[in-house]
PDB file of C-alpha atoms and ligand atoms in Angstrom:
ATOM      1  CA  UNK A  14       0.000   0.000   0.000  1.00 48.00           C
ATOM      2  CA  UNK A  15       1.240   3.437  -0.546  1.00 53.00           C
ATOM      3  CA  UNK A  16       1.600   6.317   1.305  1.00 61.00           C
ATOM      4  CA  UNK A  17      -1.893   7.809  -0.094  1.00 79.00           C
ATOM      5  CA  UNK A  18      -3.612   5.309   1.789  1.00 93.00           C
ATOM      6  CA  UNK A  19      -5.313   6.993   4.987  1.00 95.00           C
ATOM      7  CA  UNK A  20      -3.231   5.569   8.094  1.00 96.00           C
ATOM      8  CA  UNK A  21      -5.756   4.516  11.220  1.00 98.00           C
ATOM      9  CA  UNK A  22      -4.002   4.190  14.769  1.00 98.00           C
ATOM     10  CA  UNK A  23      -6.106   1.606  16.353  1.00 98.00           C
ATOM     11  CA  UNK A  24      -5.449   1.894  20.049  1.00 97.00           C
ATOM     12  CA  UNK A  25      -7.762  -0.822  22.092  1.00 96.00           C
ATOM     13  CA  UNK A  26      -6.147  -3.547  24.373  1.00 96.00           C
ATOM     14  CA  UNK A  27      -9.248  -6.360  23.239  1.00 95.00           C
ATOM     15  CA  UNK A  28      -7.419  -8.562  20.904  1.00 96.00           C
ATOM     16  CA  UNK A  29     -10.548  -9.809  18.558  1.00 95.00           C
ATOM     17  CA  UNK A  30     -11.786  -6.258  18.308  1.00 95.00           C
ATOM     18  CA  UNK A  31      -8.340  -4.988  17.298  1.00 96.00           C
ATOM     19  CA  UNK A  32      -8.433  -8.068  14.502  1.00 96.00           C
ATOM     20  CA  UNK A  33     -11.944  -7.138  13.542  1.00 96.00           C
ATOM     21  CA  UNK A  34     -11.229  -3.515  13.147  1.00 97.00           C
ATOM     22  CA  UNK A  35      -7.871  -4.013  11.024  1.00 97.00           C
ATOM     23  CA  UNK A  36      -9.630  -7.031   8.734  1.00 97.00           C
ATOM     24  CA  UNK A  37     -12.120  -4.096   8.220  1.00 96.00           C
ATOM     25  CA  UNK A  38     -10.238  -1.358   7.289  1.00 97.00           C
ATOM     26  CA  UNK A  39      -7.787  -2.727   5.384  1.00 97.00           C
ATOM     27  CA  UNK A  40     -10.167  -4.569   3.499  1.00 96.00           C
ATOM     28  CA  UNK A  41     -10.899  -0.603   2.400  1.00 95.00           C
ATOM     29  CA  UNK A  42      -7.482   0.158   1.576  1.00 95.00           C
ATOM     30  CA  UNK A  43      -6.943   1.734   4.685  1.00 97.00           C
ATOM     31  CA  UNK A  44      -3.571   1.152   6.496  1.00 97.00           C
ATOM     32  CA  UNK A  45      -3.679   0.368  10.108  1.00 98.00           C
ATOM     33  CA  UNK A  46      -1.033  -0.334  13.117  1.00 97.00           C
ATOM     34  CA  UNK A  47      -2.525  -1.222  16.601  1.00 97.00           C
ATOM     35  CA  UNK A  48      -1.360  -0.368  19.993  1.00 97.00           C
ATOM     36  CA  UNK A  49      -2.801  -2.448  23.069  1.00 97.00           C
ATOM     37  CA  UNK A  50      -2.028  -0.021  25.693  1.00 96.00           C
ATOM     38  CA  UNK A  51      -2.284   3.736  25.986  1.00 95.00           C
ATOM     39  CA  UNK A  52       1.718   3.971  26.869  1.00 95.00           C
ATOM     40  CA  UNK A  53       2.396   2.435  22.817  1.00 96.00           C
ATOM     41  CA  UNK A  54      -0.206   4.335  21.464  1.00 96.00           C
ATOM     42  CA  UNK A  55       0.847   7.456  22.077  1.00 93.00           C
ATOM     43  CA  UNK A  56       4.660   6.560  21.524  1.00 94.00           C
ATOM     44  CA  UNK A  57       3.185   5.046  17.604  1.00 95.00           C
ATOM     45  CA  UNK A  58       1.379   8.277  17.217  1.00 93.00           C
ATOM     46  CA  UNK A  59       4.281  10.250  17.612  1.00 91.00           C
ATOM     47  CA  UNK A  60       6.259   8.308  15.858  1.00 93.00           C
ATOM     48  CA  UNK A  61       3.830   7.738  12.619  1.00 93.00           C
ATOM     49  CA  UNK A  62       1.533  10.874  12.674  1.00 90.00           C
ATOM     50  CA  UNK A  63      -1.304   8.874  11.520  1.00 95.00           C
ATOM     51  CA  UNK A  64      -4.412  10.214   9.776  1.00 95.00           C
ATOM     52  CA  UNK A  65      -7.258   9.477  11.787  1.00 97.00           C
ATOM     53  CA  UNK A  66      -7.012   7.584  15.939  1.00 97.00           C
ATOM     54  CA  UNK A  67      -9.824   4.710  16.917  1.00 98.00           C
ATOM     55  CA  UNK A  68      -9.262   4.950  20.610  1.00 96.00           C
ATOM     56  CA  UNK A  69     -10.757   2.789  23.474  1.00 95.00           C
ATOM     57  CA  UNK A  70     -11.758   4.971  26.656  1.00 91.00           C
ATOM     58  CA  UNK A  71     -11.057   1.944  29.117  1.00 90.00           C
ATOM     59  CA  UNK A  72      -7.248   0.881  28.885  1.00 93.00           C
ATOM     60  CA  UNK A  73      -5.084  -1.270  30.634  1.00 93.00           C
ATOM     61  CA  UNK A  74      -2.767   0.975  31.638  1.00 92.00           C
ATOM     62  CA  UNK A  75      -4.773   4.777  31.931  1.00 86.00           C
ATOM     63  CA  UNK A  76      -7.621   6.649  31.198  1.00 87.00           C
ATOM     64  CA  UNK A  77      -8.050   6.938  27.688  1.00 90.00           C
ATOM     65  CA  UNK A  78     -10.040  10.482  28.336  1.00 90.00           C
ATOM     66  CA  UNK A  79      -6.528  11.629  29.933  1.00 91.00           C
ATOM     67  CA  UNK A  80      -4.988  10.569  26.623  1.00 92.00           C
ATOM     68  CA  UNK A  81      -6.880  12.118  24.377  1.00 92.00           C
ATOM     69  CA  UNK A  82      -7.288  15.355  26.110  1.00 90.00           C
ATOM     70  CA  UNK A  83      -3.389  14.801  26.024  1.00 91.00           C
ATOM     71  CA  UNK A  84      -3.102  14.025  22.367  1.00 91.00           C
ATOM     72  CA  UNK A  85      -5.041  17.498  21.721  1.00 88.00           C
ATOM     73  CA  UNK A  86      -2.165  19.638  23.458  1.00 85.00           C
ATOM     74  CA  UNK A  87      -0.279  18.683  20.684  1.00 86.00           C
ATOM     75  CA  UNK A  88      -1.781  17.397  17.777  1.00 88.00           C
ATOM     76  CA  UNK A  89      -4.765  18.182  15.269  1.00 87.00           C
ATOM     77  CA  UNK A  90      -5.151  14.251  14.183  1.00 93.00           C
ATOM     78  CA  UNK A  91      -8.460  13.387  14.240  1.00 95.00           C
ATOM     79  CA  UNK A  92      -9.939  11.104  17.564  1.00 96.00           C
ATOM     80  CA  UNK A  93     -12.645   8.200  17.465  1.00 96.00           C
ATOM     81  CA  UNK A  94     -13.414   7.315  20.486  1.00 94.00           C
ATOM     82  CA  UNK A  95     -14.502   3.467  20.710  1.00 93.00           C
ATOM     83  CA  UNK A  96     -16.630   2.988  23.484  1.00 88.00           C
ATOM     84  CA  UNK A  97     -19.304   0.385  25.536  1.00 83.00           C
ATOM     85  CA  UNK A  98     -22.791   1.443  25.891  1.00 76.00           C
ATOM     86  CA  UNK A  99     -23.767   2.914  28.995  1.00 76.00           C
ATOM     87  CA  UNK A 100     -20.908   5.111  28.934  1.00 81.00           C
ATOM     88  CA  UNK A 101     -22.330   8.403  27.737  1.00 84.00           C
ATOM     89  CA  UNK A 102     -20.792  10.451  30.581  1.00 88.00           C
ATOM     90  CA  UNK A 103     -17.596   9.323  29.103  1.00 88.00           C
ATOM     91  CA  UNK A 104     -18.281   9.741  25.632  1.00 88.00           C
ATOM     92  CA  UNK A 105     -19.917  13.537  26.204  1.00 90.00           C
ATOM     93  CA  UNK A 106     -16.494  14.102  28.277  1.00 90.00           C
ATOM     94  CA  UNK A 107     -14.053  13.356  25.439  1.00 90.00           C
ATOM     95  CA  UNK A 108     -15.964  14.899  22.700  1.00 91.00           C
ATOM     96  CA  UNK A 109     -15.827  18.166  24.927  1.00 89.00           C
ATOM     97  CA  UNK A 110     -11.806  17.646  25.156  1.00 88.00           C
ATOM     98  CA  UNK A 111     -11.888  18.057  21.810  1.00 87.00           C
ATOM     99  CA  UNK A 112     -12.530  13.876  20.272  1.00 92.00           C
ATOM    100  CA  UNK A 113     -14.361  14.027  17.080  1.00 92.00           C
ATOM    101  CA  UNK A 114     -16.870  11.713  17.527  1.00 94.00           C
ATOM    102  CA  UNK A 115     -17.488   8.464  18.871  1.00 92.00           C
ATOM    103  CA  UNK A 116     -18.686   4.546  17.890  1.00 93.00           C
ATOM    104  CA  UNK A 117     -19.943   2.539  20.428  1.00 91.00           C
ATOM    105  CA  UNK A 118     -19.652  -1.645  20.952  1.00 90.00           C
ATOM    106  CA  UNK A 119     -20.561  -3.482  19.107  1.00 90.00           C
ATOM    107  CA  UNK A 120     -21.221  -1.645  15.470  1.00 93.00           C
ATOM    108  CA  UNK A 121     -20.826  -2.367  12.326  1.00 93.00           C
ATOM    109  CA  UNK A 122     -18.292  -1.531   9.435  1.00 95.00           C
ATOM    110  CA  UNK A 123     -20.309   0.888   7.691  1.00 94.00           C
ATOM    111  CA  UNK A 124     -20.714   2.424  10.895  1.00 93.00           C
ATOM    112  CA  UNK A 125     -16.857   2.671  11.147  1.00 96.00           C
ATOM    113  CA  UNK A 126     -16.562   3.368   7.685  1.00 96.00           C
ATOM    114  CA  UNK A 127     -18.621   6.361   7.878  1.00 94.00           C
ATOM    115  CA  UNK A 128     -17.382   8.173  10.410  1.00 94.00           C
ATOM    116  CA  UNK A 129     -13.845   7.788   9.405  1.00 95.00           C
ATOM    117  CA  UNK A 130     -14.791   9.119   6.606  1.00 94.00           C
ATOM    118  CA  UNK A 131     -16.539  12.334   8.317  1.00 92.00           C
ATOM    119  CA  UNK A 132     -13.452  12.329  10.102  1.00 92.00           C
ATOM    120  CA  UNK A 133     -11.031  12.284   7.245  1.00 92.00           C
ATOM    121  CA  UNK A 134     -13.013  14.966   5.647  1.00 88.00           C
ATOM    122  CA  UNK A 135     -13.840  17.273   8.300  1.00 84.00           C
ATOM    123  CA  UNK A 136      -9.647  17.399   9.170  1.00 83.00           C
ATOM    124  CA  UNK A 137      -8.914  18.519   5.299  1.00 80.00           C
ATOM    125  CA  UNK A 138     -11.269  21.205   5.474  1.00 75.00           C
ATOM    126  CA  UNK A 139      -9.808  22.852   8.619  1.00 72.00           C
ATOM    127  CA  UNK A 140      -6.338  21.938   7.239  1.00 66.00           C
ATOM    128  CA  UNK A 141      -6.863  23.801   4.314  1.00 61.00           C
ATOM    129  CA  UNK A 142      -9.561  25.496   1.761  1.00 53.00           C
ATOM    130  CA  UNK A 143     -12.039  27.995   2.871  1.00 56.00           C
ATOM    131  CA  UNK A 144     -15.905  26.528   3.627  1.00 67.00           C
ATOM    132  CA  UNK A 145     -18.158  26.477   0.561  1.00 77.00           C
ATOM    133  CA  UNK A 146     -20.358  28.893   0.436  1.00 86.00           C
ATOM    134  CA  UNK A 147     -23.399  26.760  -0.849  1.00 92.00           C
ATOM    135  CA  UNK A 148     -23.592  23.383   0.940  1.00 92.00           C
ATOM    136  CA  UNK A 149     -26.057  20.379  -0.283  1.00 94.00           C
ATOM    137  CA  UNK A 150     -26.648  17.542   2.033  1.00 93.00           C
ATOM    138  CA  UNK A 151     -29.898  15.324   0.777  1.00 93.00           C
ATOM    139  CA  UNK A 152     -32.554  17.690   0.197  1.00 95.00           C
ATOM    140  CA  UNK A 153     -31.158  20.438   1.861  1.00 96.00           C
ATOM    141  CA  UNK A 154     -29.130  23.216   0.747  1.00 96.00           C
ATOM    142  CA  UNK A 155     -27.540  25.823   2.389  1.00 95.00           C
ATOM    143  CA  UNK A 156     -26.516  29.267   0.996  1.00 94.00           C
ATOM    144  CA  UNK A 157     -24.009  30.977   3.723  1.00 90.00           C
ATOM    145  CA  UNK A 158     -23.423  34.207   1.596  1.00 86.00           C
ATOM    146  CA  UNK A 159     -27.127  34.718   1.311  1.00 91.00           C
ATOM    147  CA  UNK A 160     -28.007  33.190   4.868  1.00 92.00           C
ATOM    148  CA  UNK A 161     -30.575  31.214   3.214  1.00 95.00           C
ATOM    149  CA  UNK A 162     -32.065  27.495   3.236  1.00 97.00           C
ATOM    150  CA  UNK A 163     -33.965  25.787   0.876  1.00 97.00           C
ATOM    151  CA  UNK A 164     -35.475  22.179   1.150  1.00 97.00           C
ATOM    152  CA  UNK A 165     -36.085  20.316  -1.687  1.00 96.00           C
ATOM    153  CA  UNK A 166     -35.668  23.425  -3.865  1.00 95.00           C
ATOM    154  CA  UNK A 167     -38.199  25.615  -1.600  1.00 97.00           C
ATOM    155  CA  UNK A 168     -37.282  28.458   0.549  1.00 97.00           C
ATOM    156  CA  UNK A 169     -37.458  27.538   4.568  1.00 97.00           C
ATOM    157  CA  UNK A 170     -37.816  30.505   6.453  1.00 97.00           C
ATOM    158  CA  UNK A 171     -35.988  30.449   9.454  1.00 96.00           C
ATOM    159  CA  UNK A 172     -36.020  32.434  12.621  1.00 93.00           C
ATOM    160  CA  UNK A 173     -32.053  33.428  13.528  1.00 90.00           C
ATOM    161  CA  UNK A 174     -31.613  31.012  16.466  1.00 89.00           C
ATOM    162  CA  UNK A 175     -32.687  28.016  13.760  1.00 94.00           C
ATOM    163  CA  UNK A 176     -30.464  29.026  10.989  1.00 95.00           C
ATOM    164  CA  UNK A 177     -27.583  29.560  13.858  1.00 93.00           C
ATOM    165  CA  UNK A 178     -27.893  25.976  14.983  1.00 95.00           C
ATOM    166  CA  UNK A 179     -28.739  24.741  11.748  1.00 96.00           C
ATOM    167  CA  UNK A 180     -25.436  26.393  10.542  1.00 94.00           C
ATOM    168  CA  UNK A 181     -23.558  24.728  13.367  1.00 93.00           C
ATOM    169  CA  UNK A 182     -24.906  20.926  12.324  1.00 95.00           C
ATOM    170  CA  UNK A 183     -24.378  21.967   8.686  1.00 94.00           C
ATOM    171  CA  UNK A 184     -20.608  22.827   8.791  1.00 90.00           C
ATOM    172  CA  UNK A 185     -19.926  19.845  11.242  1.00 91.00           C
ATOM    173  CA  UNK A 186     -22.433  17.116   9.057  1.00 92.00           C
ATOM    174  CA  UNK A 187     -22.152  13.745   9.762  1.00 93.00           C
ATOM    175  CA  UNK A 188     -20.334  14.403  13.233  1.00 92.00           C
ATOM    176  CA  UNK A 189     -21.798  14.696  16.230  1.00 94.00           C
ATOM    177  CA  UNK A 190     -21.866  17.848  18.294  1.00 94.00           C
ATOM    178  CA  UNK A 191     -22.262  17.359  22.085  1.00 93.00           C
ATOM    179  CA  UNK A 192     -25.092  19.833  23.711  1.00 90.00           C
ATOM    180  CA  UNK A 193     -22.472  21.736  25.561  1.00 89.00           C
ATOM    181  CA  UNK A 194     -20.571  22.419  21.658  1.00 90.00           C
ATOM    182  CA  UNK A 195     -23.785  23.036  20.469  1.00 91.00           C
ATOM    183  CA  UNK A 196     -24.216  25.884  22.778  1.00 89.00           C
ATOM    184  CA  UNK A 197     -20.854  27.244  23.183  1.00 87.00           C
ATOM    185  CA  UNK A 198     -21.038  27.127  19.036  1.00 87.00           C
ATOM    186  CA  UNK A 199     -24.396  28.487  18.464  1.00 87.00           C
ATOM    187  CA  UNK A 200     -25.116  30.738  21.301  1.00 83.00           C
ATOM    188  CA  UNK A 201     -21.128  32.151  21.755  1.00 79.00           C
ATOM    189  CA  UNK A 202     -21.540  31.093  26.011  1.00 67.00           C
ATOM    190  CA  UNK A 203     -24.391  33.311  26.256  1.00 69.00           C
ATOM    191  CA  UNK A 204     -24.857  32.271  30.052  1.00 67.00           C
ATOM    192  CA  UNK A 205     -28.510  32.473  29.971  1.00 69.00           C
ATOM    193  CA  UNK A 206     -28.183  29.465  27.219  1.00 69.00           C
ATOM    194  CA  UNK A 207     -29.777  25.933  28.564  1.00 78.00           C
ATOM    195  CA  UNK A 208     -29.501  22.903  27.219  1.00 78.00           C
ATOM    196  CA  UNK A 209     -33.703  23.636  27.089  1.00 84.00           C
ATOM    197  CA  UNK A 210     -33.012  26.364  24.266  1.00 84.00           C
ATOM    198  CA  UNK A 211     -31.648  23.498  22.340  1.00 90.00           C
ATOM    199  CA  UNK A 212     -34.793  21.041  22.433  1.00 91.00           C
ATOM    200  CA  UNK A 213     -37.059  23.944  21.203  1.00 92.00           C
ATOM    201  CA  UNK A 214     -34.795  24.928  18.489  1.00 93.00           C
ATOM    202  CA  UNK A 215     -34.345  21.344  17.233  1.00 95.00           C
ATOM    203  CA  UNK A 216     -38.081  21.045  17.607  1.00 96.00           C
ATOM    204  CA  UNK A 217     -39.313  23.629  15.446  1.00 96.00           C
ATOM    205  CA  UNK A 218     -36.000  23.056  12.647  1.00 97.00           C
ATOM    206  CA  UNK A 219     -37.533  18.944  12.462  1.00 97.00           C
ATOM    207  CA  UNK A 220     -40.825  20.480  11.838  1.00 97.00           C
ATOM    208  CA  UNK A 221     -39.723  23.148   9.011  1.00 97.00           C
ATOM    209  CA  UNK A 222     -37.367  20.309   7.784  1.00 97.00           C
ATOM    210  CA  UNK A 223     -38.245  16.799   8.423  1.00 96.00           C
ATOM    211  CA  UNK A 224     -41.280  15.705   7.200  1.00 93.00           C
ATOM    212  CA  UNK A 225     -41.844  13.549   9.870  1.00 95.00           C
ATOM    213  CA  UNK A 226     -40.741  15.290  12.875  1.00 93.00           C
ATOM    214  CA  UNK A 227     -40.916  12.402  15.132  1.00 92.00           C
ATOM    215  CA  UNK A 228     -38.851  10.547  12.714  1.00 95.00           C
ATOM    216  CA  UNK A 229     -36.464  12.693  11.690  1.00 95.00           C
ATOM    217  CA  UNK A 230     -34.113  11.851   8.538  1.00 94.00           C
ATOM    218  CA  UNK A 231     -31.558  14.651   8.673  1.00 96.00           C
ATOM    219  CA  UNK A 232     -31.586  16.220  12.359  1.00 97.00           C
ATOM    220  CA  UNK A 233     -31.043  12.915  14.319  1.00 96.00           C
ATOM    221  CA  UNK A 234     -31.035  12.636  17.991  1.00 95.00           C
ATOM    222  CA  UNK A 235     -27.816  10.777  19.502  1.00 92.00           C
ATOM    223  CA  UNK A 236     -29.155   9.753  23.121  1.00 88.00           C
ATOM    224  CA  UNK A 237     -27.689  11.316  25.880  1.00 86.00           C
ATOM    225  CA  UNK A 238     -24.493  12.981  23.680  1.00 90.00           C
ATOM    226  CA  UNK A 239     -26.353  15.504  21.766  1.00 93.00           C
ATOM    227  CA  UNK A 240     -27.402  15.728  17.689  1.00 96.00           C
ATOM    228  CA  UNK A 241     -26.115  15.121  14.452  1.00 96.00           C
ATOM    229  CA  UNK A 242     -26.787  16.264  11.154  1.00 96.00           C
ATOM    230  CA  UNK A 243     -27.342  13.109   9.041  1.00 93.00           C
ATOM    231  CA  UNK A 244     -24.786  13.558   5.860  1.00 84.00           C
TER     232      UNK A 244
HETATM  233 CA1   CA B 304     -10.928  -1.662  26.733  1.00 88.78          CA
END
C-alpha cells in the first residue's frame, strides 16, 4: 500500500476487536497499526503521525479520556473514540476535550466506515480550503453568503436562532456535536443558554425540515451525547 492510503491508529487492548477492526479497514485500503495499551499508542502516534485515531476509553494501563485530552495539546489528528454502551458520561467528556466523535460496541463496518470518513473529511477542510459557500446535504441546501435554506428546492424561512444551529450541524455534518458544543457554538456562552433552548430549536427546525418530525431523517437525535446532522 502506498503512502496515499489513509493511516488509522487503532489503540484498544481487546485482541478480537483490534483483529476485527484491522480485517475491516484494510479490506478498504486503509492502512492500520494497533497499539494495546495507551503507553504504545501514544509513543506510535508520535512516531507515525497517523491520519485518523480509533481509541478505546477503558485501557489497561490509563484513562483513555486523559490521553486524548493529552493528544489534543499537541496534535490536530483526528480522535474516534470506541466505546461500551452505557458510557455516555464518558463519551460527552471526550468529545468536549476536543474527540471528534465516537462509535460505540458493538457496530458495524459501515458504521466505522462512515465516520472515518466524516473524520477524514472534516480534518482537510480545517487543514486547508475555505468553507463552501453553498452546501447540499440530501434535500437540503444551504446558501451561507445569502443566509438562506432551501429544502427540496423551496425556501425555509428560518427564525435566527434556527439558521444559527442549523449552521452549526451543517458545517460539522455527519459528526456529532455534544449539547455543551452546540451551545458554546451556536449561542457564543451566552450564560442564559440551557440545554432547554436546544430542544425547542431542534423542535421547530424537524418540523420546518423533516417531514416527519418524530422521525427525523436529517436532524437525528444521539441519546444522551447531543445531535447530528445526518450527511
Ligand atoms: Ca478496553
Amino acid at each position: 500500500m502506498t503512502e496515499n492510503h489513509p493511516l488509522v491508529l487503532i489503540i484498544e487492548d481487546e485482541a478480537p476487536l483490534r483483529r476485527y477492526l484491522r480485517a475491516t479497514l484494510q479490506s478498504f485500503g486503509y492502512r492500520v497499526e494497533e497499539a494495546a495499551t495507551g503507553e504504545d499508542g501514544r509513543s506510535l502516534l508520535l512516531q507515525l503521525s497517523p491520519d485518523v485515531v480509533l481509541l478505546d476509553l477503558g485501557l489497561p494501563d490509563g484513562d483513555g479520556l486523559e490521553l486524548a485530552q493529552e493528544i489534543r495539546g499537541w496534535s490536530r489528528v483526528p480522535i474516534i473514540i470506541v466505546s461500551a454502551r452505557g458510557k455516555e458520561e464518558d463519551k460527552i467528556a471526550a468529545l468536549d476535550l476536543g474527540a471528534d466523535d465516537y462509535l460505540t460496541k458493538p457496530f458495524g463496518s459501515g458504521e466505522l466506515l462512515a465516520r472515518i470518513r466524516v473524520a477524514l473529511r472534516h480534518s482537510a477542510e480545517s487543514a486547508g480550503a475555505a468553507t463552501e459557500p453553498v452546501v447540499e446535504i440530501g434535500p437540503l441546501r444551504m446558501d451561507f453568503a445569502s443566509r438562506e435554506v432551501f429544502l427540496d428546492g423551496l425556501l425555509v424561512h428560518l427564525s435566527p436562532n434556527e439558521y444559527g444551529l442549523l449552521a452549526v450541524l451543517v458545517r460539522h455534518a455527519g459528526k456529532v456535536l455534544t449539547h455543551k458544543q452546540l451551545l458554546h457554538d451556536v449561542w457564543g456562552g451566552v450564560p442564559a443558554a440551557q440545554p432547554t433552548y436546544l430542544r425547542v430549536y431542534m423542535a421547530s427546525l424537524r418540523k420546518k425540515l423533516e417531514p416527519d418530525p418524530a422521525r427525523p431523517r436529517l436532524l437525528i437525535t444521539e441519546p444522551g451525547v447531543g445531535y447530528r446532522l445526518k450527511a
